[in-house]
PDB file of C-alpha atoms in Angstrom:
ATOM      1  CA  UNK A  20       6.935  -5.277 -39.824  1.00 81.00           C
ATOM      2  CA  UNK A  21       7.064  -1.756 -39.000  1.00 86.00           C
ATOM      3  CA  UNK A  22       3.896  -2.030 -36.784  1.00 88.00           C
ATOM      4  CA  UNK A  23       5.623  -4.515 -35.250  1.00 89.00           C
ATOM      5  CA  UNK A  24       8.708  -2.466 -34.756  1.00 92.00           C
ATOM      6  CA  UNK A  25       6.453   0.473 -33.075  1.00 93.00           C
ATOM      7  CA  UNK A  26       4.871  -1.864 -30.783  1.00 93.00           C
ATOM      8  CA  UNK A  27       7.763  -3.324 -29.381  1.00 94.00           C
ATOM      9  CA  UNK A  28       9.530   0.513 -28.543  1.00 95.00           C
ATOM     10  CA  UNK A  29       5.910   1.728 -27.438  1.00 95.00           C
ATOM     11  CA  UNK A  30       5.697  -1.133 -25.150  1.00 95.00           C
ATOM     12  CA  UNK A  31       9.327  -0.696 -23.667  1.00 95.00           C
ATOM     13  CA  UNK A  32       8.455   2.800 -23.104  1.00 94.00           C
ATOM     14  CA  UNK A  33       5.234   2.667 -21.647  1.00 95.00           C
ATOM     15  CA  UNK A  34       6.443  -0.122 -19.408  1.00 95.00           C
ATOM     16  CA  UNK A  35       9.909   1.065 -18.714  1.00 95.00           C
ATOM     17  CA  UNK A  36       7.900   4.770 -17.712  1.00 95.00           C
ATOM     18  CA  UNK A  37       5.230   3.283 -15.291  1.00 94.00           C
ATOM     19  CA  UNK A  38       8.525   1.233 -13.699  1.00 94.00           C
ATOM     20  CA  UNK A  39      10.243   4.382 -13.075  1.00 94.00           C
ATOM     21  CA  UNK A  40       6.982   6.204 -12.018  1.00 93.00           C
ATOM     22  CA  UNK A  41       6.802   3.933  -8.925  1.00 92.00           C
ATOM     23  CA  UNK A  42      10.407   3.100  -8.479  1.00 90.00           C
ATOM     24  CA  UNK A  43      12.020   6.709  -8.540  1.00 89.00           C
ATOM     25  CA  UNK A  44      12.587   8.439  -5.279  1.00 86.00           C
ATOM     26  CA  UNK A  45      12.273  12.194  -6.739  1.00 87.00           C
ATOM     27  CA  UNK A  46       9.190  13.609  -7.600  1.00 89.00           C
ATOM     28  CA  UNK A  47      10.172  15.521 -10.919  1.00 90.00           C
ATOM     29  CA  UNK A  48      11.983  12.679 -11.974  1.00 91.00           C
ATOM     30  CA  UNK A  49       8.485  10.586 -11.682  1.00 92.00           C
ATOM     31  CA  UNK A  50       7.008  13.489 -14.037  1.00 93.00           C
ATOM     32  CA  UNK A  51       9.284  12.809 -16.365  1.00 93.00           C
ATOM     33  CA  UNK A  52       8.987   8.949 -16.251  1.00 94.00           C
ATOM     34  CA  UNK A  53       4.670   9.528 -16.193  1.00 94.00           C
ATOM     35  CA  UNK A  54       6.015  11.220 -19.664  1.00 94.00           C
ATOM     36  CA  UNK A  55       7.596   8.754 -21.574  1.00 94.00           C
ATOM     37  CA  UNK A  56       4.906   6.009 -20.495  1.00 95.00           C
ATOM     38  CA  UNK A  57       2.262   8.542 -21.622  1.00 95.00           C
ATOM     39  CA  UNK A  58       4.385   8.692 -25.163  1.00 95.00           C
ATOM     40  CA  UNK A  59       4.913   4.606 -25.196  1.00 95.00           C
ATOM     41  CA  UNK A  60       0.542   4.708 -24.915  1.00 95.00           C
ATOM     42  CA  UNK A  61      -0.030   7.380 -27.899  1.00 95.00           C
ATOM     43  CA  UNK A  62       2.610   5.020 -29.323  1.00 94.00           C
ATOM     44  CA  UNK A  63       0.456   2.097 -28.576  1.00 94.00           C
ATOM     45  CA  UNK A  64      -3.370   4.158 -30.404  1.00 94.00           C
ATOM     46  CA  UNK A  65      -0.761   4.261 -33.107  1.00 93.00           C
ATOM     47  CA  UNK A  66      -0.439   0.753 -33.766  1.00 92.00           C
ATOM     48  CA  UNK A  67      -3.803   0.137 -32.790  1.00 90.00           C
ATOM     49  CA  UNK A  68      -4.929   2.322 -36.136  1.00 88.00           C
ATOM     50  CA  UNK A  69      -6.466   4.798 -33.571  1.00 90.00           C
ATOM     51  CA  UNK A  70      -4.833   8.301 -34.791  1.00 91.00           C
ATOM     52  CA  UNK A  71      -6.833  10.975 -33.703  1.00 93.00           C
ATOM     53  CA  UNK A  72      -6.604   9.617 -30.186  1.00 93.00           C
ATOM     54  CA  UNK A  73      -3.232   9.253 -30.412  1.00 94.00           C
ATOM     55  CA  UNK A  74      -2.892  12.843 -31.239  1.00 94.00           C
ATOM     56  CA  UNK A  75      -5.249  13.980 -28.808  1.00 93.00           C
ATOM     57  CA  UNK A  76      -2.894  11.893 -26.288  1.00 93.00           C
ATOM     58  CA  UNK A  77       0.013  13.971 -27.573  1.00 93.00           C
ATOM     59  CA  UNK A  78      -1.385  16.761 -27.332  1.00 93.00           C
ATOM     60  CA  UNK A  79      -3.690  16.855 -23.769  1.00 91.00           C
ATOM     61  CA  UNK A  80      -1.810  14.350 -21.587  1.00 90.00           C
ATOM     62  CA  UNK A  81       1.733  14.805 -22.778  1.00 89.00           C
ATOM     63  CA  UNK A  82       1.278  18.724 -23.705  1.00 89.00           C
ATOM     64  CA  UNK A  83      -0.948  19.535 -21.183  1.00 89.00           C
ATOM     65  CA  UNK A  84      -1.741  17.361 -18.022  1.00 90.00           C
ATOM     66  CA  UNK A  85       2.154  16.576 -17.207  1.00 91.00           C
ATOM     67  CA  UNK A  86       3.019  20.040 -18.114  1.00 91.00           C
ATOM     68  CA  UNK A  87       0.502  21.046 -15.056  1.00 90.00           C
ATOM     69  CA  UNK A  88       1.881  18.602 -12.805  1.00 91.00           C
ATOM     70  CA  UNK A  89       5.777  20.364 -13.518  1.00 91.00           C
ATOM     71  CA  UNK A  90       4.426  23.614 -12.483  1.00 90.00           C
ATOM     72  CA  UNK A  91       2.411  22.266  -9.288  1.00 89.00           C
ATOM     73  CA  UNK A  92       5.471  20.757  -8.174  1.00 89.00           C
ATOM     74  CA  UNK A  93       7.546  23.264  -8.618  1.00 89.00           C
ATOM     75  CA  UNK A  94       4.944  25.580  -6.903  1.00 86.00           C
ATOM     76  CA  UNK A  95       4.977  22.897  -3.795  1.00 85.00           C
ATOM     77  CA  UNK A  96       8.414  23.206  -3.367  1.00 75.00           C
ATOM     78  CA  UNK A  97       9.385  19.250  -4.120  1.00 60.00           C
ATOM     79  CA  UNK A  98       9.366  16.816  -1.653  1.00 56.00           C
ATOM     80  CA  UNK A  99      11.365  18.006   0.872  1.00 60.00           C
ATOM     81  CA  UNK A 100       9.299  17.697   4.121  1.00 54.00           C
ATOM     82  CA  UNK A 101       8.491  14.421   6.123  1.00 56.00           C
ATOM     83  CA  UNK A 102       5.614  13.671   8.130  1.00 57.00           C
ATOM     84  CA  UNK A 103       5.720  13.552  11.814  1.00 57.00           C
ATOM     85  CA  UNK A 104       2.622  12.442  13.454  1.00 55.00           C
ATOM     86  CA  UNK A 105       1.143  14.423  16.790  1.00 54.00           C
ATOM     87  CA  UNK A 106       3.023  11.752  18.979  1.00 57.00           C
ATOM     88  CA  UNK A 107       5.873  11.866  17.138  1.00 56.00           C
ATOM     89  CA  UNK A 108       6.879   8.322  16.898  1.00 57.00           C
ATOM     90  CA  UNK A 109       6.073   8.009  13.034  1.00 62.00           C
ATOM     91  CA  UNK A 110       8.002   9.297  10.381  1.00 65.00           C
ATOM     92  CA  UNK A 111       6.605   8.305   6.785  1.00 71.00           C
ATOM     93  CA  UNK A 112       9.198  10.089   3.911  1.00 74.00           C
ATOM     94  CA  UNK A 113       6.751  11.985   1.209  1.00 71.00           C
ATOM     95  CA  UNK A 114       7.551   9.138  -1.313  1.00 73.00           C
ATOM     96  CA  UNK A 115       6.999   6.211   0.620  1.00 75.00           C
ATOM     97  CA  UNK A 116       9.031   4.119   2.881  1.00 79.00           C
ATOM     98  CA  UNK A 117       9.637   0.455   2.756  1.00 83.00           C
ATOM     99  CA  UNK A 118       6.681  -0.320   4.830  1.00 84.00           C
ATOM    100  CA  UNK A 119       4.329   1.509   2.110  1.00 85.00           C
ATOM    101  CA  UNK A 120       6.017  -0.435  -0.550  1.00 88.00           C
ATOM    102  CA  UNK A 121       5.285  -3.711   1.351  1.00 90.00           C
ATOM    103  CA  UNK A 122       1.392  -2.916   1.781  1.00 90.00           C
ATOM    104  CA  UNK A 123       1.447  -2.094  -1.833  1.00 90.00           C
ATOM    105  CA  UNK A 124       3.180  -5.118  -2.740  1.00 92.00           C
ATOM    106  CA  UNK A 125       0.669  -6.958  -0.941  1.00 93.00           C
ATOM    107  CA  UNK A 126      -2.284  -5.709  -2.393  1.00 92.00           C
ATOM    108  CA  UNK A 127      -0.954  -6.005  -5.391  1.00 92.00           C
ATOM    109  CA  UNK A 128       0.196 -10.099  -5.279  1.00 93.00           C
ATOM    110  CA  UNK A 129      -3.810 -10.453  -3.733  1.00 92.00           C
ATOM    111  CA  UNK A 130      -5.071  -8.347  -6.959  1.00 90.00           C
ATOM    112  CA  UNK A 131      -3.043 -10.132  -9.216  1.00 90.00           C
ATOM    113  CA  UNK A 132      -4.248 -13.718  -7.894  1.00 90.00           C
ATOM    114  CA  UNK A 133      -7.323 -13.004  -8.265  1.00 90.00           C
ATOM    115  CA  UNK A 134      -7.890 -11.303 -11.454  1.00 86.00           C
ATOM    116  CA  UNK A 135      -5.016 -14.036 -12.572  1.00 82.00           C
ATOM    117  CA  UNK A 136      -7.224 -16.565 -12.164  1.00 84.00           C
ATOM    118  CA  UNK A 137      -9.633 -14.987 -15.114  1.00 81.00           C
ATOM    119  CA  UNK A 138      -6.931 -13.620 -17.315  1.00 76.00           C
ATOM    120  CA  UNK A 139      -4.177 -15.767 -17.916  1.00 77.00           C
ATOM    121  CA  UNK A 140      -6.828 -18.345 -18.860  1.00 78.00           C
ATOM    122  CA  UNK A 141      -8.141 -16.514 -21.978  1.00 76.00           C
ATOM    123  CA  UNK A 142      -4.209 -15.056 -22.863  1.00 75.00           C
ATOM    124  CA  UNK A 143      -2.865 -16.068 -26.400  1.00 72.00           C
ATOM    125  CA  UNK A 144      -0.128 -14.248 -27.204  1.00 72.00           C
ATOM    126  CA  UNK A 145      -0.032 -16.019 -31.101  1.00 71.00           C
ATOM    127  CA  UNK A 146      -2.897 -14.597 -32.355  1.00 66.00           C
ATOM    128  CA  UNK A 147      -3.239 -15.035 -36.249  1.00 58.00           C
ATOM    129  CA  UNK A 148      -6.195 -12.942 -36.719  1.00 66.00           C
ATOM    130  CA  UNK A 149      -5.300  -9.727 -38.625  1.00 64.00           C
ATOM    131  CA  UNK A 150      -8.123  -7.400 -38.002  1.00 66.00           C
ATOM    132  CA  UNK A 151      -8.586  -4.785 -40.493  1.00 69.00           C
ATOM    133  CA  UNK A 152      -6.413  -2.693 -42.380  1.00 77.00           C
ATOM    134  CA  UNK A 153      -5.754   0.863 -41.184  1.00 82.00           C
ATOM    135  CA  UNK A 154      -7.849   3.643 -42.647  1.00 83.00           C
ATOM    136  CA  UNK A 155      -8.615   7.439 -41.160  1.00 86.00           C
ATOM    137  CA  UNK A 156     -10.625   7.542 -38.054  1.00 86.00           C
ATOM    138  CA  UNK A 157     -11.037  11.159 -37.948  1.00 90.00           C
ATOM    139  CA  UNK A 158     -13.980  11.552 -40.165  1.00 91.00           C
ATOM    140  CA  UNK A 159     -16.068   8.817 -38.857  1.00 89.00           C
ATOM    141  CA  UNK A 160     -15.247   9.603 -35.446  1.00 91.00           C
ATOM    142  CA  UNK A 161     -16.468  13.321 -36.494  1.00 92.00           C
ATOM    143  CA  UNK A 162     -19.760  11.993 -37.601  1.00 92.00           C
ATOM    144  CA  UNK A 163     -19.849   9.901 -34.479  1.00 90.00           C
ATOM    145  CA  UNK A 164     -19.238  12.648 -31.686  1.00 91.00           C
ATOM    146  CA  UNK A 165     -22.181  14.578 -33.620  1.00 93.00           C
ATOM    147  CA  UNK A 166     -24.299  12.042 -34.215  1.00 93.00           C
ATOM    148  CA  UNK A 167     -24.751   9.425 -31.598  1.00 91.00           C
ATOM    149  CA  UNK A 168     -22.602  11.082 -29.160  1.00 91.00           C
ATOM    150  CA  UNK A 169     -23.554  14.461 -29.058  1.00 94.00           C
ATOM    151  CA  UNK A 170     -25.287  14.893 -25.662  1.00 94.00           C
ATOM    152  CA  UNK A 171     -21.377  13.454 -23.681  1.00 92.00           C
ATOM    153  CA  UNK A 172     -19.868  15.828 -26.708  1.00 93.00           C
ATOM    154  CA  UNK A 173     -21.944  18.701 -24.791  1.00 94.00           C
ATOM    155  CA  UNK A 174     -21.824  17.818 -21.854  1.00 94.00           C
ATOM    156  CA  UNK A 175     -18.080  17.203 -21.777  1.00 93.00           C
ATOM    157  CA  UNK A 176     -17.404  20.794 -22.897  1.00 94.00           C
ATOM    158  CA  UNK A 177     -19.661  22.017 -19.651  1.00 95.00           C
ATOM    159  CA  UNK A 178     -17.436  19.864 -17.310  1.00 94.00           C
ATOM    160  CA  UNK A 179     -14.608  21.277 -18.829  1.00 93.00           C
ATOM    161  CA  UNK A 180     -15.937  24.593 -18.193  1.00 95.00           C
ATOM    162  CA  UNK A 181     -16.677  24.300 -14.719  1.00 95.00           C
ATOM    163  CA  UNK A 182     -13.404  22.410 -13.839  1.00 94.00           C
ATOM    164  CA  UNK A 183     -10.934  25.147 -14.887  1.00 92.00           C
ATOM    165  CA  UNK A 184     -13.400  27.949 -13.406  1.00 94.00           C
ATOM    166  CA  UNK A 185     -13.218  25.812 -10.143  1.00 92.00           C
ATOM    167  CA  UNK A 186      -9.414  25.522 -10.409  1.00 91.00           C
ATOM    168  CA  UNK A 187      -9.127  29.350 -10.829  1.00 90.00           C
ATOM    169  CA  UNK A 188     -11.442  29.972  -8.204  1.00 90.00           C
ATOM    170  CA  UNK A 189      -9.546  27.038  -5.318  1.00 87.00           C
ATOM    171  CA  UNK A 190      -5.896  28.271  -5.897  1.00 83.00           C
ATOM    172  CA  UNK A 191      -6.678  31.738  -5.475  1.00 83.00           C
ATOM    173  CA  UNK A 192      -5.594  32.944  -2.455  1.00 74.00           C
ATOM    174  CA  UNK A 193      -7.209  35.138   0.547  1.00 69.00           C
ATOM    175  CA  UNK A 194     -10.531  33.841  -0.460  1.00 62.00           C
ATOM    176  CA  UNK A 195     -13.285  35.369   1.946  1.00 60.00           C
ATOM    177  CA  UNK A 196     -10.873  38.352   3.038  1.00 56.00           C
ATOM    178  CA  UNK A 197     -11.688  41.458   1.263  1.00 51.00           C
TER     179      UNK A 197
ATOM    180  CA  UNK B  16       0.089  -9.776 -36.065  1.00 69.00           C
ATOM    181  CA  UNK B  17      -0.310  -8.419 -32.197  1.00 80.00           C
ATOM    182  CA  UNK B  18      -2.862  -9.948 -30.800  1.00 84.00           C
ATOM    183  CA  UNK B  19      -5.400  -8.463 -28.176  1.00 85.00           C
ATOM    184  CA  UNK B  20      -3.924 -10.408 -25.208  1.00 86.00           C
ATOM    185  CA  UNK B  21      -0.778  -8.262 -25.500  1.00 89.00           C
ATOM    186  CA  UNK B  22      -2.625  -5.392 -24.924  1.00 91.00           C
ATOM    187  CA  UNK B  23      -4.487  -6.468 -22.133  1.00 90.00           C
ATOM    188  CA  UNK B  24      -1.374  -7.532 -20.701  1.00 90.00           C
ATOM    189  CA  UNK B  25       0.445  -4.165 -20.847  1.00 93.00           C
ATOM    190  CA  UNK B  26      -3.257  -2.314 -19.700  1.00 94.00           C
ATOM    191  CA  UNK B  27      -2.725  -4.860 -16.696  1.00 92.00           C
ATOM    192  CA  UNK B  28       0.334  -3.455 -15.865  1.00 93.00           C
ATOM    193  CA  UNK B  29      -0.069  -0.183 -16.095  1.00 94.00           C
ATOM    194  CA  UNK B  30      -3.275  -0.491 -13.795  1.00 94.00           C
ATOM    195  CA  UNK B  31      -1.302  -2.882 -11.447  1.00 94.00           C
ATOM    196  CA  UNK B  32       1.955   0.288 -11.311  1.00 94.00           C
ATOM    197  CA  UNK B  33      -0.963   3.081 -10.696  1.00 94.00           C
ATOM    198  CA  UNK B  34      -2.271   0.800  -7.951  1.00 94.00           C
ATOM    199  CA  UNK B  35       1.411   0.650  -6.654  1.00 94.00           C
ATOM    200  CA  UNK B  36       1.474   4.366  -6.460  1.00 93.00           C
ATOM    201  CA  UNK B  37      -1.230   5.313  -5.155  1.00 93.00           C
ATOM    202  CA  UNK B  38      -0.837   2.946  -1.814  1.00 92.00           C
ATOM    203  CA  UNK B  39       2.584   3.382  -1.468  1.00 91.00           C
ATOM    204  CA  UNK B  40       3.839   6.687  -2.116  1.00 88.00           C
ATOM    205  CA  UNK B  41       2.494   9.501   0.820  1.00 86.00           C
ATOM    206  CA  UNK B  42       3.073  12.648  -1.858  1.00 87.00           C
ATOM    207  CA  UNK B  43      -0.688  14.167  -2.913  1.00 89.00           C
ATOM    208  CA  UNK B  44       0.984  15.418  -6.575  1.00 90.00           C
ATOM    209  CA  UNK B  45       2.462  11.628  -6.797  1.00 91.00           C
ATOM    210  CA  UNK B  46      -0.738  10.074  -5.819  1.00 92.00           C
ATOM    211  CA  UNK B  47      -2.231  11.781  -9.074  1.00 93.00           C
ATOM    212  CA  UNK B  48       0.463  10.760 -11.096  1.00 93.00           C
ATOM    213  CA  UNK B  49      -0.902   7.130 -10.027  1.00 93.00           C
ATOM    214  CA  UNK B  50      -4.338   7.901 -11.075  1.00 94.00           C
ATOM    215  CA  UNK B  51      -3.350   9.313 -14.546  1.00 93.00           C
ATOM    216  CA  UNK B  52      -1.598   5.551 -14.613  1.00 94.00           C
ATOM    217  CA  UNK B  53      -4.864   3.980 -14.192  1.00 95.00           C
ATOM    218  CA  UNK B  54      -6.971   6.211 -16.418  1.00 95.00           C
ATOM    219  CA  UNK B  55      -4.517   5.067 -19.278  1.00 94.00           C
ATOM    220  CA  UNK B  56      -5.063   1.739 -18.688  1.00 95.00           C
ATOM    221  CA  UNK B  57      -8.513   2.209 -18.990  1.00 95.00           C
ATOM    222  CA  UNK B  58      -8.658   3.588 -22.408  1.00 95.00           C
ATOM    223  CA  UNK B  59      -5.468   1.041 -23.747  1.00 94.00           C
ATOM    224  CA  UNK B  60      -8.648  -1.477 -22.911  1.00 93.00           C
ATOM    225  CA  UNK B  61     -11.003   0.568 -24.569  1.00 93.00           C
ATOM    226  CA  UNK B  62      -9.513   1.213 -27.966  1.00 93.00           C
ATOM    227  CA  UNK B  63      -7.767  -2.780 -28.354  1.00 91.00           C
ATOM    228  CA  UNK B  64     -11.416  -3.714 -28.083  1.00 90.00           C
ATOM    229  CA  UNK B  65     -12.535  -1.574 -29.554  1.00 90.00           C
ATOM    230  CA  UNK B  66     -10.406  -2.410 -33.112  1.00 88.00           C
ATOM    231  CA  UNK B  67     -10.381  -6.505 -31.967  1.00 86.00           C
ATOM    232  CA  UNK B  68     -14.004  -7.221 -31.451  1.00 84.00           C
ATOM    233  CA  UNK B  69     -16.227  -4.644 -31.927  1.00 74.00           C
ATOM    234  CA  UNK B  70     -15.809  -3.454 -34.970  1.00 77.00           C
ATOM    235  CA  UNK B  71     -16.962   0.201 -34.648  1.00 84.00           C
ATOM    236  CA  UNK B  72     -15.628   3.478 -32.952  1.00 88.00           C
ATOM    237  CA  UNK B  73     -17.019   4.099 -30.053  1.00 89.00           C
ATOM    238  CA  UNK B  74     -13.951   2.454 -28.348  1.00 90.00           C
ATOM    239  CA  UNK B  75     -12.278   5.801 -29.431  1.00 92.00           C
ATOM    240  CA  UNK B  76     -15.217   8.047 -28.073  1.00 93.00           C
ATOM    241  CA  UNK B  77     -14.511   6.517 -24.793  1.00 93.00           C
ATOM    242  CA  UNK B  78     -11.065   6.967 -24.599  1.00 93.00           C
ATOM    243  CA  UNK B  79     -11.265  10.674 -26.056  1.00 94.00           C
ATOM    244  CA  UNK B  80     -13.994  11.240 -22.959  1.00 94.00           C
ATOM    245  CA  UNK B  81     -11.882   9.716 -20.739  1.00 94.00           C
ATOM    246  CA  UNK B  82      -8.758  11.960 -21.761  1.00 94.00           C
ATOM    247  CA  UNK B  83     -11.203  14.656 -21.304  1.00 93.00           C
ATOM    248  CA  UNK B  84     -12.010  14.073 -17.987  1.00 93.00           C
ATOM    249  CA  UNK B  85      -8.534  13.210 -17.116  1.00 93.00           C
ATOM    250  CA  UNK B  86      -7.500  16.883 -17.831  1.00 92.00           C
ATOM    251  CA  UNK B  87     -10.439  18.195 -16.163  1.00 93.00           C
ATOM    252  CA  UNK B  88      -9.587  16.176 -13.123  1.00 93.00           C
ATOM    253  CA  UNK B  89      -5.799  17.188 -13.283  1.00 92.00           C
ATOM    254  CA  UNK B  90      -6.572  20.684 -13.025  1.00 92.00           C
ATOM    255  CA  UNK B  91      -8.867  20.484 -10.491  1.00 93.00           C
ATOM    256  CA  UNK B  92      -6.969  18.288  -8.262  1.00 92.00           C
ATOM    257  CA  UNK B  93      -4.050  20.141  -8.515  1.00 91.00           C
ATOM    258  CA  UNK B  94      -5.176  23.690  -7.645  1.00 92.00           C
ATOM    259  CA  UNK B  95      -6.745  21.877  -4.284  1.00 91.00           C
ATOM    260  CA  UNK B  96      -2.834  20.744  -4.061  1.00 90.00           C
ATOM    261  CA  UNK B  97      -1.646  24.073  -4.500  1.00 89.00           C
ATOM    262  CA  UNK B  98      -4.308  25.961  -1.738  1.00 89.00           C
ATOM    263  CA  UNK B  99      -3.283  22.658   0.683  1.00 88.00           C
ATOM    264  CA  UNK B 100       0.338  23.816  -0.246  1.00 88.00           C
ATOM    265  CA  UNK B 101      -0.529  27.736   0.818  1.00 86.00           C
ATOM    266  CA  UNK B 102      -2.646  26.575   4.261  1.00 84.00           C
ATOM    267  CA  UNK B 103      -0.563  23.666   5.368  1.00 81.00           C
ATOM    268  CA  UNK B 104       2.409  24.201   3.957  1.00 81.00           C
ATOM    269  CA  UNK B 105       2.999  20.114   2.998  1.00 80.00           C
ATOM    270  CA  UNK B 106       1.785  18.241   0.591  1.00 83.00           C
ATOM    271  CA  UNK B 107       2.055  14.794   2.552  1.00 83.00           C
ATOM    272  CA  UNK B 108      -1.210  13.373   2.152  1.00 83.00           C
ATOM    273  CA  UNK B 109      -1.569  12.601   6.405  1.00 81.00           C
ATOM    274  CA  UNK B 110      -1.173  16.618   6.675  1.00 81.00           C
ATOM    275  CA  UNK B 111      -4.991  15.782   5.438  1.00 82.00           C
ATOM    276  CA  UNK B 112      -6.843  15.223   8.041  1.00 82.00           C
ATOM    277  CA  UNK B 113      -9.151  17.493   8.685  1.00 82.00           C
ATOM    278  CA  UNK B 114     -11.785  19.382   6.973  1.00 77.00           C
ATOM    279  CA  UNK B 115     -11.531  22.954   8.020  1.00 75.00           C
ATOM    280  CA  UNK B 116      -8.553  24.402   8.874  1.00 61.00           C
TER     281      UNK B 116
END
């Protein structure tokens, strides 16, 4: 019942966020929609029984990754400026105009068709299966990461390394001038 | 219970809104927001098949490598945003046209 209860708000949220993340006309206020879909999906591990992911959720993508995208707006100045191309006959607004939508739309209806056509074959939204209870992940998904995983465990923590060295090392400015 | 289809369904979505963003909006920061979209969806999949058929874990591994790389990716991609910001002083993704300044 109360999994039930959690899935139903985790869903609205995630849903009602990734609505807003493509419907909303201001760039911070997409942030801030990208955050409470990114809450409805840790919501989602939760009923799932998956709770270390859904803390790591919390804490990297929620914590961390939106946190970033705040500050890079905020560093960019918003979305303020339009394009103008070199002949100056096109004007595209820096969050899309109704011609983007369309093309979007588009592509979407043919990617839905298609992929359609596989899932809403298999779909049963009744299942009766209850899959097994919920226990602890955390010590089994320890074991795993040094166990069978522990070359991508290694090899994570290198790209993660290299990625905020190269970060530091792009947004500095006056590179080359001494 | 919830079965698996649900799931899928909402993953579906999520992927189909990221899609949506990334064609349709002409802002470089909002064009990651649209890939962080996708990347979720990815690991929803992971970890409902993870607990619905395959009895084992390494649904979770995934999705903890994919977070991972999402972060990695985040902060990569947005300090090229931020030295686009300080050369070209836009972050409209057609101001991208050319490799050397």
């Amino acid at each position: 019942m109360f999994v039930k209860f959690l899935f139903l708000i985790s869903t609205l949220l995630t849903l009602a966020g990734a609505i807003g993340v493509v419907a909303v006309k201001n760039i911070m206020h997409a942030c801030v929609f990208l955050l409470a879909s990114l809450i409805g999906v840790a919501g989602l591990y939760v009923t799932l029984g998956a709770d270390f992911v859904s803390a790591v959720q919390l804490v990297v993508y929620v914590g961390g990754v939106v946190i970033l995208m705040i500050f890079a707006v905020m560093l960019t100045g918003g979305d303020k400026a339009d394009f103008f191309n070199k002949f100056g006959f096109e004007k595209v607004s820096a969050m899309g105009n109704k011609k983007t939508y369309l093309v979007g739309s588009a592509v979407l209806i043919v990617f839905t068709l298609s992929v359609g056509k596989i899932i809403f074959n298999i779909i049963d939204l009744k299942s009766s299966k209850d899959p097994q209870s919920y226990v602890s992940t955390v010590e089994q998904l320890g074991h795993l990461l040094l166990t069978d995983h522990v070359l991508a465990f290694e090899a994570s923590s290198v790209v993660l390394l290299g990625a905020l060295i190269g970060a530091a090392i792009i947004a500095r400015p006056n590179r080359g001038v001494k | 219970m919830i079965s698996l289809s649900s799931y899928l369904l909402i993953s579906f979505f999520l992927f189909l809104c990221g899609i949506l963003v990334i064609i349709a909006r002409k802002n470089i920061i909002a064009i990651l927001l649209g890939i962080e979209l996708l990347l979720n969806s990815a690991a929803l999949n992971f970890v409902a098949y993870s607990r619905y058929t395959a009895q084992n874990l390494d649904g979770h591994i995934f999705a903890l490598f994919i977070i991972v790389i999402a972060a990695a990716e985040a902060a990569v991609g947005l300090a090229i945003v931020i030295r686009f910001f300080q050369i070209k002083e836009s972050i409209h993704i057609d101001d991208a046209s050319q490799l050397q300044s």
